[in-house]
């Protein structure tokens, strides 16, 4: 029975839990609690209401009527006997409350985290840090994808031409397009991504896909494996065109896709009445559908009739199906422009550009925008300006957009296609030296280091010895000889810098050094039957070839017979033999030569090519061509001269003969294979030196692998950080050898994570807004982002697993495929799990790695737009866990005296364009609400959403921004609840809540919090760099939006009056002004907030 004060929910709405405040005979007044200051009243039939029992962990608000006081807590348990709730409070106390005293927030999103802090209902900073990382990750995904979540969450390779097609369609308010890519370029993928976005944008609308019968199974498989179509229930019907009669013509179709549309168009002129009727049905569906995609690779020339029928499906007002003569005239009139554009390209000869430009002037004499570009180009041609190609490209783009056969026809040619760049996975297999001299050399290195004076010149000399000992030992012999004689070997000059060789030869020898150096030479010159490191390399190659050729194990045991069998197979391959391509990198030119000499003796000179310092460009190119094109040449040996500029993505193996001291140099080396078009599963190994626990060479490899993570992710953007770090690493190597290097791994990992975050924040806007009309720009953004899938995983799992307590379960076949399920420690109430995660397919595995998803059809890709991630995002926007915190931060650099504590606030704002006025324009013009999603995507490209954090000083009036760098570095540290070198952090909640009162009068706390919120937003909006950001974005946006309006105006002038186009131009003009205002004065929304005390004392001392 429904009574006053009960918590209920109604089947008539989706507002969630409310409280009954009045009851009549048949109705009840239900109050929905949004926040303490905001309630929503609804009158609902009693028959629609049902009582709700709150689950453990449910966030609740308790009103003590006698004290006129609110407190916040979480449900611990419902006591059936007393019919009371036991509530856990933030101060570690417990409250017993009746249902009448308890309020629960309804399903509307939480809008103001400051309320939680003002009520001191905050929780641990641990939750805040995890939540903020999650929010940042998803906001970044939205910014990078420009709101195209259907694209980024699809299980597809990202190709630039497909991404550009999807972008153009999804940013257009009128999504009626002919996708006309040449055969084999993936029109199905483009259509699937657009369809997925429609399904995400319009959860109550359905779609129909009509395809030829023979493609039906392929389409259904593609849509399921790549776009998870089954996740959308029965909202998509994939039918053969022959079964079109099964469609209810009265049904509202939100999106219609017609594959092989030229075949459907040909039905219009069929002699078979049944076939003609089929076309009429298609036409009726096409004209009434909100969105329409026609897929056809058929060129217009010589197919005018079918093409006209397709365009009539797309745009019946402009393209009358009976006006074939007029259409042919239109096609012919555009041919001349098309011919001119064929040779009007970047890099063309100036005389050809001038000639074509003049002809285009004659043809486009009314096009003011083009004439302005033409004037700019003529000036460039006269001055030989480097901007020439850029203007040529702008003219081509403009003319193509304005004068194409239909402005919503998108065609890509094969010549324009670029392949995708795969995630880096170059962690090498470790191969240790078997050279009997290696342990002795290692001991002498350590002896030299231990005895040498602790001075910079000797530190640098030790680095030279270290590097020379990690390659072909002929280099080490030359270094030692140069040290002994004071004269460098002639060939050594090409291996090391001049300054290093001067230090090597002129720095005085310390006492006992000469004896150590002579011992070095004695060991190096010992005769070796196994050939040292080059023999080790040969063994690696033989073993891999033996595996490839499937040489029996008994043959491999006999070294001589094994080599003979390999040699025979190379010279006389059997059917199907394709030798894998091995690339061997060394940092030294002489090592390169020695490797080539040594391997040639075994495999033959014809099997080996080299890229060696000092060789002529022609000789180098000859070797590269030999390696690339000659199937019998399967080894390429490169010294450092081959570490830049080469495209070696076709290789199968990468072998590091030695490792350079510069990680940036290694990044260049890896970049030769880590490129667009690289093979999946490139294998790698590194020759790492002797197998010794304290080997500095092994330690350096560990620093590169685990510290810099260079074999798993590019560090190209970190080159300045890396260069600065080298001096510290050099010191660690000299002072503590392997142990010193290994101690650097953890700090480097942390510093790189912070460095990447800063770089991303600084560069993301420039990278996204540089030129959003160019497909490669957008592709590069997506591609770079996808390469950071491990960071994505850390951010998302940090929230869902470490904070919320979901359990991650690995797929038995791969640890990179996971699914998440609630456990007994999951901090999400059961009813919220049922309500908010019902459609997230928790039982299905997913991955963060796009490549893994591509290799496993049907595996979910964890991105914005994917069901589970979307459910988490919606939940985080409703739940207040992690939105507010308070902490005491101890820092050893801070004054420990009483009263010297600093206190203030951290405010994290989501900043995005304010679309309130733009939305009103849509409403005023009676446009569908779905248009707002398209508008949002366009604006995200012009002003990508970002997270801005501002710290304010709460000690004095007026409240001021923290600008002191030392203090900022303290405030920006992640939360650490355990002691570290700088101090530790304490959560000011539960029994420590009272500490806040020592800094802010409890009677003023709430007002102070609200003042901080208002003032911090104002301070952020007045910050010079923030103002510059808004102004620079608005300038770029103004230019792009003006170009869009001008193109519409030109199209309108190109044809007889078109009411629809005129209306589009009017709306676009109004939207432009609204968008620009929304960029100049963006929306600044507080996402999370925290109160921070900084002290030189620990909290224990304070208490």
Short mmCIF file of C-alpha atoms in Angstrom, two decimals, residues 92-536:
data_model
loop_
_atom_site.label_atom_id
_atom_site.label_comp_id
_atom_site.label_asym_id
_atom_site.label_seq_id
_atom_site.Cartn_x
_atom_site.Cartn_y
_atom_site.Cartn_z
CA UNK A 92 32.56 6.72 10.31
CA UNK A 93 29.45 6.95 12.45
CA UNK A 94 26.15 5.20 11.85
CA UNK A 95 22.65 6.64 11.68
CA UNK A 96 19.32 4.88 12.00
CA UNK A 97 16.63 6.48 9.85
CA UNK A 98 13.06 5.85 8.84
CA UNK A 99 12.08 5.75 5.22
CA UNK A 100 10.26 9.07 5.68
CA UNK A 101 13.55 10.78 6.65
CA UNK A 102 15.51 9.45 3.67
CA UNK A 103 15.79 11.03 0.23
CA UNK A 104 17.43 9.46 -2.78
CA UNK A 105 18.50 11.28 -5.91
CA UNK A 106 16.37 10.58 -8.96
CA UNK A 107 17.79 9.54 -12.32
CA UNK A 108 18.48 13.07 -13.54
CA UNK A 109 22.23 13.77 -13.79
CA UNK A 110 24.05 15.31 -10.87
CA UNK A 111 24.78 18.92 -11.79
CA UNK A 112 26.76 20.40 -8.93
CA UNK A 113 29.51 18.52 -7.07
CA UNK A 114 30.10 21.52 -4.81
CA UNK A 115 26.94 20.56 -2.92
CA UNK A 116 28.50 17.27 -1.85
CA UNK A 117 31.59 19.05 -0.55
CA UNK A 118 29.52 21.78 1.10
CA UNK A 119 27.62 19.09 2.98
CA UNK A 120 30.87 17.33 3.83
CA UNK A 121 29.55 14.24 2.11
CA UNK A 122 32.78 13.80 0.19
CA UNK A 123 34.76 10.59 0.00
CA UNK A 124 38.41 9.60 -0.36
CA UNK A 125 40.72 11.44 -2.78
CA UNK A 126 41.53 7.96 -4.09
CA UNK A 127 38.07 7.83 -5.66
CA UNK A 128 38.51 11.36 -6.99
CA UNK A 129 41.81 10.62 -8.72
CA UNK A 130 40.47 7.44 -10.32
CA UNK A 131 37.28 9.16 -11.39
CA UNK A 132 39.11 12.17 -12.82
CA UNK A 133 41.41 9.94 -14.87
CA UNK A 134 38.33 8.13 -16.22
CA UNK A 135 36.55 11.40 -17.05
CA UNK A 136 39.66 12.77 -18.74
CA UNK A 137 39.98 9.64 -20.84
CA UNK A 138 36.39 9.78 -22.04
CA UNK A 139 36.44 13.52 -22.65
CA UNK A 140 39.63 13.01 -24.66
CA UNK A 141 37.94 10.26 -26.64
CA UNK A 142 35.05 12.56 -27.43
CA UNK A 143 37.44 15.34 -28.47
CA UNK A 144 39.61 13.11 -30.63
CA UNK A 145 36.64 11.39 -32.28
CA UNK A 146 34.71 14.67 -32.55
CA UNK A 147 31.74 12.94 -31.05
CA UNK A 148 31.77 10.16 -33.65
CA UNK A 149 31.43 7.40 -31.09
CA UNK A 150 29.92 5.01 -33.62
CA UNK A 151 33.16 5.17 -35.59
CA UNK A 152 35.66 4.97 -32.76
CA UNK A 153 33.87 2.09 -31.00
CA UNK A 154 33.46 0.00 -34.17
CA UNK A 155 35.69 -3.05 -34.62
CA UNK A 156 37.31 -1.74 -37.79
CA UNK A 157 40.70 -0.69 -39.04
CA UNK A 158 40.90 3.07 -39.30
CA UNK A 159 41.64 4.17 -42.85
CA UNK A 160 41.86 7.89 -43.67
CA UNK A 161 39.52 7.84 -46.63
CA UNK A 162 36.82 5.96 -44.71
CA UNK A 163 37.16 8.21 -41.68
CA UNK A 164 36.76 11.29 -43.90
CA UNK A 165 33.58 9.94 -45.48
CA UNK A 166 32.10 9.16 -42.07
CA UNK A 167 33.09 12.58 -40.74
CA UNK A 168 31.49 14.45 -43.62
CA UNK A 169 28.24 12.58 -43.31
CA UNK A 170 27.95 12.74 -39.52
CA UNK A 171 28.70 16.47 -39.33
CA UNK A 172 26.05 17.25 -41.95
CA UNK A 173 22.55 18.17 -40.74
CA UNK A 174 21.16 16.45 -43.85
CA UNK A 175 22.45 12.88 -43.95
CA UNK A 176 21.41 11.82 -47.44
CA UNK A 177 24.52 10.67 -49.28
CA UNK A 178 25.77 8.66 -52.21
CA UNK A 179 28.91 6.80 -51.12
CA UNK A 180 30.70 6.25 -54.40
CA UNK A 181 34.18 4.95 -53.52
CA UNK A 182 35.92 2.84 -56.10
CA UNK A 183 35.51 -0.91 -55.74
CA UNK A 184 37.19 -2.46 -52.75
CA UNK A 185 37.68 0.71 -50.69
CA UNK A 186 35.19 -0.21 -48.00
CA UNK A 187 31.85 1.47 -48.62
CA UNK A 188 30.29 -1.19 -46.39
CA UNK A 189 32.54 -0.12 -43.51
CA UNK A 190 31.68 3.54 -44.04
CA UNK A 191 27.97 2.78 -44.10
CA UNK A 192 28.28 0.52 -41.03
CA UNK A 193 29.98 3.24 -38.99
CA UNK A 194 27.32 5.78 -39.97
CA UNK A 195 24.58 3.28 -39.16
CA UNK A 196 26.10 2.53 -35.75
CA UNK A 197 26.22 6.26 -34.98
CA UNK A 198 22.56 6.62 -35.95
CA UNK A 199 21.61 3.77 -33.62
CA UNK A 200 23.54 5.38 -30.77
CA UNK A 201 22.08 8.83 -31.45
CA UNK A 202 18.49 7.70 -31.94
CA UNK A 203 17.74 4.90 -29.46
CA UNK A 204 14.05 4.78 -30.40
CA UNK A 205 14.35 4.66 -34.18
CA UNK A 206 14.99 1.80 -36.56
CA UNK A 207 16.96 1.22 -39.75
CA UNK A 208 16.64 -0.89 -42.88
CA UNK A 209 19.52 -2.20 -44.98
CA UNK A 210 18.64 -3.46 -48.47
CA UNK A 211 21.29 -5.45 -50.31
CA UNK A 212 21.50 -7.91 -53.20
CA UNK A 213 20.63 -11.46 -52.17
CA UNK A 214 24.15 -12.73 -52.75
CA UNK A 215 25.55 -10.14 -50.32
CA UNK A 216 23.01 -10.69 -47.59
CA UNK A 217 25.10 -13.04 -45.44
CA UNK A 218 28.24 -10.95 -45.89
CA UNK A 219 26.43 -7.80 -44.77
CA UNK A 220 24.91 -9.44 -41.74
CA UNK A 221 28.27 -10.88 -40.74
CA UNK A 222 30.05 -7.55 -41.25
CA UNK A 223 27.45 -5.60 -39.30
CA UNK A 224 27.62 -8.04 -36.40
CA UNK A 225 31.37 -8.61 -36.23
CA UNK A 226 32.37 -5.01 -36.78
CA UNK A 227 29.41 -2.96 -35.57
CA UNK A 228 27.76 -5.25 -32.96
CA UNK A 229 24.36 -4.86 -34.56
CA UNK A 230 22.78 -7.44 -32.24
CA UNK A 231 23.39 -5.03 -29.33
CA UNK A 232 20.60 -2.87 -30.74
CA UNK A 233 17.91 -5.52 -30.54
CA UNK A 234 15.56 -5.70 -33.51
CA UNK A 235 16.03 -2.10 -34.57
CA UNK A 236 17.91 -3.04 -37.76
CA UNK A 237 16.44 -5.14 -40.55
CA UNK A 238 18.94 -6.43 -43.11
CA UNK A 239 16.99 -7.69 -46.13
CA UNK A 240 17.57 -8.71 -49.70
CA UNK A 241 16.17 -6.22 -52.20
CA UNK A 242 14.09 -9.06 -53.54
CA UNK A 243 12.29 -9.18 -50.17
CA UNK A 244 11.43 -5.49 -50.07
CA UNK A 245 7.73 -6.36 -50.02
CA UNK A 246 8.22 -7.56 -46.42
CA UNK A 247 8.73 -3.96 -45.26
CA UNK A 248 5.78 -2.11 -43.77
CA UNK A 249 5.64 1.07 -45.85
CA UNK A 250 3.76 2.86 -43.10
CA UNK A 251 6.59 2.35 -40.61
CA UNK A 252 8.87 5.29 -39.85
CA UNK A 253 12.38 4.43 -41.04
CA UNK A 254 15.09 6.50 -39.42
CA UNK A 255 17.90 5.30 -41.69
CA UNK A 256 17.82 3.46 -45.02
CA UNK A 257 20.89 1.95 -46.67
CA UNK A 258 20.77 0.71 -50.27
CA UNK A 259 23.78 -1.30 -51.36
CA UNK A 260 24.64 -1.65 -55.06
CA UNK A 261 22.24 1.24 -55.59
CA UNK A 262 22.89 1.33 -59.34
CA UNK A 263 21.16 -2.05 -59.62
CA UNK A 264 18.13 -0.62 -57.83
CA UNK A 265 18.27 2.45 -60.07
CA UNK A 266 18.28 0.24 -63.15
CA UNK A 267 14.96 -1.22 -62.01
CA UNK A 268 13.31 2.10 -62.85
CA UNK A 269 13.52 1.37 -66.60
CA UNK A 270 13.02 -2.39 -66.47
CA UNK A 271 10.55 -3.97 -68.85
CA UNK A 272 9.31 -6.18 -66.02
CA UNK A 273 6.45 -4.50 -64.18
CA UNK A 274 7.28 -6.39 -60.97
CA UNK A 275 10.83 -5.08 -61.07
CA UNK A 276 9.64 -1.52 -61.79
CA UNK A 277 7.29 -1.79 -58.80
CA UNK A 278 10.25 -2.83 -56.68
CA UNK A 279 11.98 0.42 -57.67
CA UNK A 280 8.84 2.41 -56.77
CA UNK A 281 8.83 0.83 -53.33
CA UNK A 282 12.51 1.70 -52.87
CA UNK A 283 11.81 5.24 -54.01
CA UNK A 284 8.95 5.63 -51.54
CA UNK A 285 11.12 4.34 -48.69
CA UNK A 286 14.05 6.54 -49.72
CA UNK A 287 12.02 9.72 -49.94
CA UNK A 288 10.35 9.26 -46.55
CA UNK A 289 13.45 8.08 -44.67
CA UNK A 290 15.17 10.62 -42.41
CA UNK A 291 18.61 9.39 -43.47
CA UNK A 292 19.61 7.72 -46.70
CA UNK A 293 22.86 6.09 -47.81
CA UNK A 294 23.24 4.87 -51.38
CA UNK A 295 26.29 2.70 -52.07
CA UNK A 296 27.57 2.42 -55.62
CA UNK A 297 30.95 2.42 -57.32
CA UNK A 298 29.39 2.97 -60.76
CA UNK A 299 30.88 6.01 -62.53
CA UNK A 300 28.43 8.47 -64.03
CA UNK A 301 29.94 8.55 -67.50
CA UNK A 302 28.03 6.20 -69.79
CA UNK A 303 25.65 5.38 -66.94
CA UNK A 304 23.69 8.62 -66.96
CA UNK A 305 20.24 7.06 -66.79
CA UNK A 306 20.99 4.83 -63.79
CA UNK A 307 22.93 7.62 -62.12
CA UNK A 308 20.02 10.02 -62.53
CA UNK A 309 17.71 7.45 -60.95
CA UNK A 310 20.10 7.15 -57.97
CA UNK A 311 20.27 10.90 -57.53
CA UNK A 312 16.48 11.05 -57.79
CA UNK A 313 16.31 8.70 -54.79
CA UNK A 314 18.67 11.04 -52.99
CA UNK A 315 17.28 14.44 -54.01
CA UNK A 316 13.99 14.28 -55.96
CA UNK A 317 13.50 18.05 -56.02
CA UNK A 318 16.75 18.70 -57.90
CA UNK A 319 16.99 15.55 -60.00
CA UNK A 320 13.78 14.77 -61.89
CA UNK A 321 13.81 11.20 -63.11
CA UNK A 322 12.30 12.18 -66.46
CA UNK A 323 14.87 14.87 -67.30
CA UNK A 324 17.60 12.65 -68.73
CA UNK A 325 18.59 15.19 -71.41
CA UNK A 326 19.04 17.93 -68.83
CA UNK A 327 21.07 15.61 -66.64
CA UNK A 328 23.35 14.64 -69.53
CA UNK A 329 23.89 18.32 -70.26
CA UNK A 330 24.83 18.89 -66.62
CA UNK A 331 27.30 15.98 -66.75
CA UNK A 332 28.87 17.33 -69.92
CA UNK A 333 29.17 20.87 -68.56
CA UNK A 334 31.20 19.56 -65.61
CA UNK A 335 33.55 17.48 -67.70
CA UNK A 336 35.75 20.41 -68.65
CA UNK A 337 36.21 21.39 -65.01
CA UNK A 338 37.01 17.77 -64.21
CA UNK A 339 39.65 17.58 -66.90
CA UNK A 340 41.33 20.71 -65.60
CA UNK A 341 41.38 19.37 -62.06
CA UNK A 342 43.09 16.15 -63.18
CA UNK A 343 46.31 18.02 -63.93
CA UNK A 344 45.73 20.84 -61.45
CA UNK A 345 47.62 19.17 -58.61
CA UNK A 346 50.21 19.89 -55.99
CA UNK A 347 53.70 19.66 -57.45
CA UNK A 348 52.58 20.46 -61.02
CA UNK A 349 54.77 22.66 -63.20
CA UNK A 350 54.04 26.40 -62.80
CA UNK A 351 53.35 26.81 -66.50
CA UNK A 352 50.65 24.09 -66.34
CA UNK A 353 49.12 25.59 -63.22
CA UNK A 354 48.91 29.03 -64.84
CA UNK A 355 47.27 27.64 -67.95
CA UNK A 356 44.69 25.62 -66.00
CA UNK A 357 44.07 28.48 -63.63
CA UNK A 358 43.17 30.83 -66.46
CA UNK A 359 40.73 28.30 -67.90
CA UNK A 360 39.15 27.80 -64.49
CA UNK A 361 38.78 31.58 -64.17
CA UNK A 362 36.81 31.61 -67.40
CA UNK A 363 34.55 28.80 -66.25
CA UNK A 364 34.03 30.02 -62.68
CA UNK A 365 33.85 33.77 -63.24
CA UNK A 366 30.98 34.17 -60.72
CA UNK A 367 32.70 32.30 -57.90
CA UNK A 368 34.20 35.01 -55.69
CA UNK A 369 35.75 32.58 -53.23
CA UNK A 370 37.53 30.75 -56.03
CA UNK A 371 38.69 34.03 -57.63
CA UNK A 372 40.28 35.07 -54.33
CA UNK A 373 42.17 31.75 -54.13
CA UNK A 374 43.18 32.12 -57.78
CA UNK A 375 44.68 35.56 -57.07
CA UNK A 376 46.59 34.11 -54.11
CA UNK A 377 47.96 31.29 -56.26
CA UNK A 378 49.11 33.64 -59.03
CA UNK A 379 51.03 35.68 -56.46
CA UNK A 380 52.64 32.49 -55.14
CA UNK A 381 53.63 31.39 -58.64
CA UNK A 382 55.36 34.72 -59.23
CA UNK A 383 57.30 34.57 -55.96
CA UNK A 384 57.83 30.79 -55.84
CA UNK A 385 56.15 30.75 -52.42
CA UNK A 386 56.17 27.52 -50.38
CA UNK A 387 52.40 28.01 -49.87
CA UNK A 388 51.78 27.13 -53.51
CA UNK A 389 50.79 23.50 -52.93
CA UNK A 390 48.53 24.43 -50.02
CA UNK A 391 46.57 26.89 -52.18
CA UNK A 392 46.36 24.40 -55.05
CA UNK A 393 44.87 21.88 -52.62
CA UNK A 394 42.41 24.49 -51.33
CA UNK A 395 41.28 25.27 -54.88
CA UNK A 396 40.84 21.58 -55.71
CA UNK A 397 38.81 21.01 -52.54
CA UNK A 398 36.62 24.05 -53.12
CA UNK A 399 35.92 23.35 -56.77
CA UNK A 400 35.21 19.70 -56.02
CA UNK A 401 32.79 20.55 -53.20
CA UNK A 402 30.89 23.18 -55.18
CA UNK A 403 30.83 21.79 -58.65
CA UNK A 404 30.59 18.05 -58.16
CA UNK A 405 27.64 16.31 -59.65
CA UNK A 406 25.89 16.26 -56.31
CA UNK A 407 27.27 17.92 -53.20
CA UNK A 408 26.40 14.85 -51.15
CA UNK A 409 28.21 12.38 -53.35
CA UNK A 410 31.46 11.19 -51.84
CA UNK A 411 33.98 9.28 -53.88
CA UNK A 412 37.45 8.01 -53.05
CA UNK A 413 39.89 6.63 -55.56
CA UNK A 414 42.33 3.82 -54.88
CA UNK A 415 45.26 6.16 -55.48
CA UNK A 416 44.25 8.21 -52.45
CA UNK A 417 44.11 5.32 -49.97
CA UNK A 418 46.63 4.97 -47.16
CA UNK A 419 46.94 1.94 -44.95
CA UNK A 420 46.45 1.99 -41.22
CA UNK A 421 49.28 2.18 -38.72
CA UNK A 422 49.19 -0.66 -36.21
CA UNK A 423 49.87 -0.51 -32.50
CA UNK A 424 53.51 -0.97 -31.66
CA UNK A 425 54.49 -4.38 -30.32
CA UNK A 426 58.24 -4.71 -30.70
CA UNK A 427 59.24 -6.19 -27.35
CA UNK A 428 62.22 -8.31 -28.42
CA UNK A 429 63.23 -11.79 -27.45
CA UNK A 430 66.39 -11.63 -25.37
CA UNK A 431 69.48 -13.41 -26.70
CA UNK A 432 72.55 -13.64 -24.45
CA UNK A 433 76.18 -13.86 -25.52
CA UNK A 434 77.98 -17.20 -25.32
CA UNK A 435 81.34 -15.47 -25.86
CA UNK A 436 83.70 -16.76 -23.15
CA UNK A 437 85.38 -13.35 -23.04
CA UNK A 438 82.19 -11.51 -22.02
CA UNK A 439 82.28 -12.20 -18.23
CA UNK A 440 85.92 -11.10 -18.02
CA UNK A 441 85.21 -7.93 -19.98
CA UNK A 442 82.29 -7.25 -17.67
CA UNK A 443 84.52 -7.59 -14.61
CA UNK A 444 87.14 -5.27 -16.09
CA UNK A 445 84.47 -2.68 -16.92
CA UNK A 446 83.30 -2.76 -13.33
CA UNK A 447 86.88 -2.57 -12.07
CA UNK A 448 87.64 0.45 -14.28
CA UNK A 449 84.45 2.18 -13.06
CA UNK A 450 85.17 1.47 -9.41
CA UNK A 451 88.73 2.85 -9.53
CA UNK A 452 88.15 5.83 -11.84
CA UNK A 453 87.85 9.29 -10.24
CA UNK A 454 84.26 10.49 -9.74
CA UNK A 455 84.67 13.25 -12.31
CA UNK A 456 82.73 14.12 -15.45
CA UNK A 457 85.45 13.24 -18.03
CA UNK A 458 85.85 9.74 -16.61
CA UNK A 459 82.09 9.31 -16.48
CA UNK A 460 81.93 10.05 -20.20
CA UNK A 461 84.84 7.74 -20.99
CA UNK A 462 83.11 4.95 -19.10
CA UNK A 463 80.03 5.46 -21.30
CA UNK A 464 82.24 4.98 -24.38
CA UNK A 465 83.69 1.80 -22.90
CA UNK A 466 80.19 0.58 -22.01
CA UNK A 467 78.88 1.15 -25.55
CA UNK A 468 81.94 -0.34 -27.22
CA UNK A 469 81.67 -3.45 -25.03
CA UNK A 470 78.07 -3.95 -26.15
CA UNK A 471 78.76 -4.49 -29.85
CA UNK A 472 81.42 -6.15 -32.04
CA UNK A 473 84.50 -6.15 -29.80
CA UNK A 474 86.70 -4.68 -32.52
CA UNK A 475 85.16 -1.33 -31.54
CA UNK A 476 86.18 -1.85 -27.90
CA UNK A 477 89.71 -2.73 -28.96
CA UNK A 478 89.96 0.54 -30.89
CA UNK A 479 88.58 2.58 -27.98
CA UNK A 480 91.06 1.04 -25.55
CA UNK A 481 93.95 1.48 -27.97
CA UNK A 482 93.00 5.14 -28.45
CA UNK A 483 92.94 5.58 -24.67
CA UNK A 484 96.37 3.99 -24.31
CA UNK A 485 98.04 5.78 -27.21
CA UNK A 486 96.23 9.09 -27.08
CA UNK A 487 95.41 8.72 -30.78
CA UNK A 488 92.03 7.52 -32.10
CA UNK A 489 91.89 4.89 -34.82
CA UNK A 490 90.96 6.48 -38.15
CA UNK A 491 87.71 4.49 -38.36
CA UNK A 492 86.78 5.37 -34.79
CA UNK A 493 86.12 8.95 -35.86
CA UNK A 494 82.95 7.85 -37.64
CA UNK A 495 81.66 6.02 -34.57
CA UNK A 496 81.83 8.66 -31.82
CA UNK A 497 81.52 12.42 -31.51
CA UNK A 498 84.64 14.52 -31.78
CA UNK A 499 84.29 15.83 -28.21
CA UNK A 500 84.03 12.31 -26.84
CA UNK A 501 87.15 11.19 -28.68
CA UNK A 502 89.01 14.22 -27.40
CA UNK A 503 88.06 13.31 -23.83
CA UNK A 504 89.04 9.71 -24.50
CA UNK A 505 92.52 10.60 -25.74
CA UNK A 506 93.43 13.67 -23.65
CA UNK A 507 92.01 12.99 -20.18
CA UNK A 508 94.86 11.92 -17.87
CA UNK A 509 94.94 8.24 -16.98
CA UNK A 510 94.28 7.50 -13.36
CA UNK A 511 96.52 5.32 -11.28
CA UNK A 512 96.28 1.68 -12.30
CA UNK A 513 94.22 2.41 -15.41
CA UNK A 514 96.86 1.33 -17.92
CA UNK A 515 97.05 -2.12 -16.37
CA UNK A 516 93.26 -2.50 -16.64
CA UNK A 517 93.34 -1.38 -20.27
CA UNK A 518 96.10 -3.85 -21.13
CA UNK A 519 94.04 -6.59 -19.51
CA UNK A 520 91.16 -5.57 -21.75
CA UNK A 521 93.29 -5.93 -24.85
CA UNK A 522 94.64 -9.28 -23.74
CA UNK A 523 91.14 -10.68 -23.32
CA UNK A 524 89.77 -9.17 -26.53
CA UNK A 525 92.65 -10.61 -28.59
CA UNK A 526 92.16 -14.12 -27.32
CA UNK A 527 91.34 -16.39 -30.30
CA UNK A 528 87.69 -17.35 -30.37
CA UNK A 529 86.32 -20.29 -32.27
CA UNK A 530 82.72 -19.22 -31.88
CA UNK A 531 83.12 -15.72 -33.34
CA UNK A 532 81.59 -13.82 -30.42
CA UNK A 533 78.48 -11.73 -30.94
CA UNK A 534 78.41 -12.19 -34.70
CA UNK A 535 78.28 -15.95 -34.12
CA UNK A 536 75.37 -15.39 -31.77
#
